[in-house]
XYZ file of C-alpha atoms in Angstrom:
165
model
C 152.799 147.933 118.057
C 152.545 147.596 114.532
C 155.592 145.239 114.054
C 153.303 143.099 116.971
C 150.589 142.809 115.645
C 151.840 141.273 112.336
C 153.861 139.218 114.520
C 150.466 138.459 116.173
C 149.332 137.075 112.973
C 151.447 135.023 111.176
C 151.610 133.186 115.122
C 147.011 132.470 114.074
C 145.502 130.567 112.000
C 145.473 131.980 108.541
C 142.288 131.273 106.445
C 143.188 132.498 103.264
C 145.356 129.068 102.936
C 141.963 126.982 104.529
C 141.737 123.559 102.036
C 138.870 121.572 102.224
C 140.097 117.516 101.570
C 138.981 116.917 98.325
C 136.913 113.351 99.911
C 134.688 116.177 102.169
C 133.424 118.322 98.938
C 132.881 115.452 96.480
C 130.588 114.001 99.722
C 128.307 117.287 99.944
C 128.021 117.154 96.244
C 126.957 113.532 96.110
C 124.339 114.734 98.949
C 123.187 117.800 97.563
C 122.675 115.738 93.866
C 120.778 113.019 96.138
C 118.105 116.222 97.927
C 117.428 117.399 94.541
C 117.121 114.328 92.816
C 114.723 112.740 95.377
C 112.455 116.648 95.259
C 112.575 116.283 91.757
C 111.392 112.996 92.557
C 108.054 113.967 94.645
C 107.750 116.568 92.178
C 107.345 113.882 89.435
C 104.811 111.709 91.450
C 107.521 109.118 92.050
C 108.063 108.798 95.326
C 104.170 109.638 97.950
C 104.498 113.163 98.859
C 103.650 112.366 102.655
C 105.156 110.161 104.661
C 100.829 108.336 106.082
C 100.447 105.882 104.163
C 96.524 107.044 104.178
C 97.504 109.779 102.218
C 100.156 108.062 100.218
C 97.168 105.142 99.219
C 94.578 108.228 98.436
C 97.534 109.985 96.366
C 97.523 106.915 94.216
C 94.595 105.272 93.330
C 95.220 102.061 95.780
C 91.936 100.221 96.552
C 90.963 97.423 99.489
C 91.984 94.551 97.807
C 90.178 92.523 100.751
C 87.845 94.162 103.541
C 86.392 92.394 106.894
C 84.548 94.142 109.568
C 85.459 92.348 113.173
C 84.756 92.764 115.902
C 87.351 91.730 119.222
C 85.815 90.525 123.076
C 87.940 89.073 125.792
C 86.460 85.760 127.552
C 87.522 84.138 131.137
C 89.857 82.254 130.231
C 91.636 85.400 128.445
C 90.932 84.976 125.154
C 89.961 87.262 122.339
C 86.756 86.590 120.247
C 87.524 87.457 116.889
C 83.709 88.324 115.418
C 82.682 89.167 111.682
C 80.546 91.929 112.075
C 78.465 91.316 109.646
C 77.991 88.322 109.777
C 78.040 87.485 113.962
C 80.165 84.200 112.630
C 83.274 83.479 114.842
C 86.705 84.046 112.713
C 89.034 82.784 115.840
C 89.763 82.325 119.317
C 93.096 83.688 119.832
C 93.728 81.468 122.671
C 95.603 83.266 126.416
C 99.648 84.293 125.817
C 99.283 83.282 122.201
C 99.703 86.399 119.314
C 100.773 88.540 121.831
C 101.200 91.567 118.943
C 98.010 91.604 117.919
C 96.662 91.578 121.075
C 98.985 94.503 121.480
C 97.562 96.365 118.141
C 94.217 96.284 119.313
C 93.996 96.872 123.057
C 95.621 100.073 122.320
C 93.340 100.496 120.174
C 90.700 100.169 122.274
C 91.875 101.654 124.602
C 91.781 105.013 123.076
C 88.202 104.475 120.809
C 87.305 104.077 124.739
C 88.650 107.286 126.024
C 87.359 108.629 122.766
C 83.675 107.765 124.218
C 83.365 104.692 121.494
C 81.314 100.972 122.662
C 82.922 97.387 121.935
C 80.258 96.727 120.006
C 81.786 99.053 116.856
C 83.474 96.567 114.472
C 87.218 98.138 113.344
C 88.262 97.333 109.590
C 91.069 94.778 108.577
C 92.040 95.536 105.254
C 95.063 94.276 102.921
C 94.902 96.472 100.658
C 96.596 96.937 96.390
C 99.885 97.239 96.734
C 100.210 94.287 99.984
C 99.795 96.760 103.146
C 97.703 95.625 105.937
C 95.905 98.157 108.353
C 93.696 97.590 110.872
C 91.192 101.049 111.668
C 89.149 102.468 113.970
C 86.190 103.895 112.548
C 85.183 104.942 115.429
C 88.604 107.319 116.200
C 89.596 107.226 113.072
C 93.052 105.786 113.740
C 94.943 102.913 111.764
C 97.683 100.939 112.364
C 100.066 100.101 109.113
C 100.163 95.802 109.729
C 102.951 95.591 107.886
C 107.136 96.272 108.760
C 106.900 94.357 111.876
C 108.032 91.373 110.079
C 106.118 87.519 108.918
C 105.309 85.763 111.934
C 103.992 89.012 113.801
C 101.464 90.010 110.756
C 100.734 86.625 110.197
C 97.672 86.535 112.522
C 96.417 89.257 110.680
C 96.889 87.267 107.275
C 94.746 84.470 108.952
C 91.284 86.805 110.113
C 91.925 87.876 106.205
C 91.860 84.214 105.090
C 95.909 84.174 103.726
C 97.353 82.075 105.907
């Protein structure tokens, strides 16, 4: 039996001769080094510890550079009327079929607000932050939408509301 066992051993694979290609070991080493460096950068405060923009801004003491309280209302012709909540002046009217990004963001947030028991007569807050970020916040639900990262064409309507474009 011993002789058969030895023969079976030679036909199988021998783990003593296992070799990992040098390139794979280098790649693993690089990945580990990057992970350690990223963790160190977070600990040293070079990178925000949160993927939450609100918490990151708060931790970095980034303040609003421009804020505007806004009311959004649908009109009979399908336009969206945007009013400054403080002055009651009309900011702009977005005609039906235009500014789909703005419409989608506002409609989604308005639905969440109504589901939470809020009303349309409570303003949303549009903010340009010192770091260039742009957000729309609903104080009723506490929810916020970051408007940067969707492209210049998508955020242009919101920038016009702030008087920036």
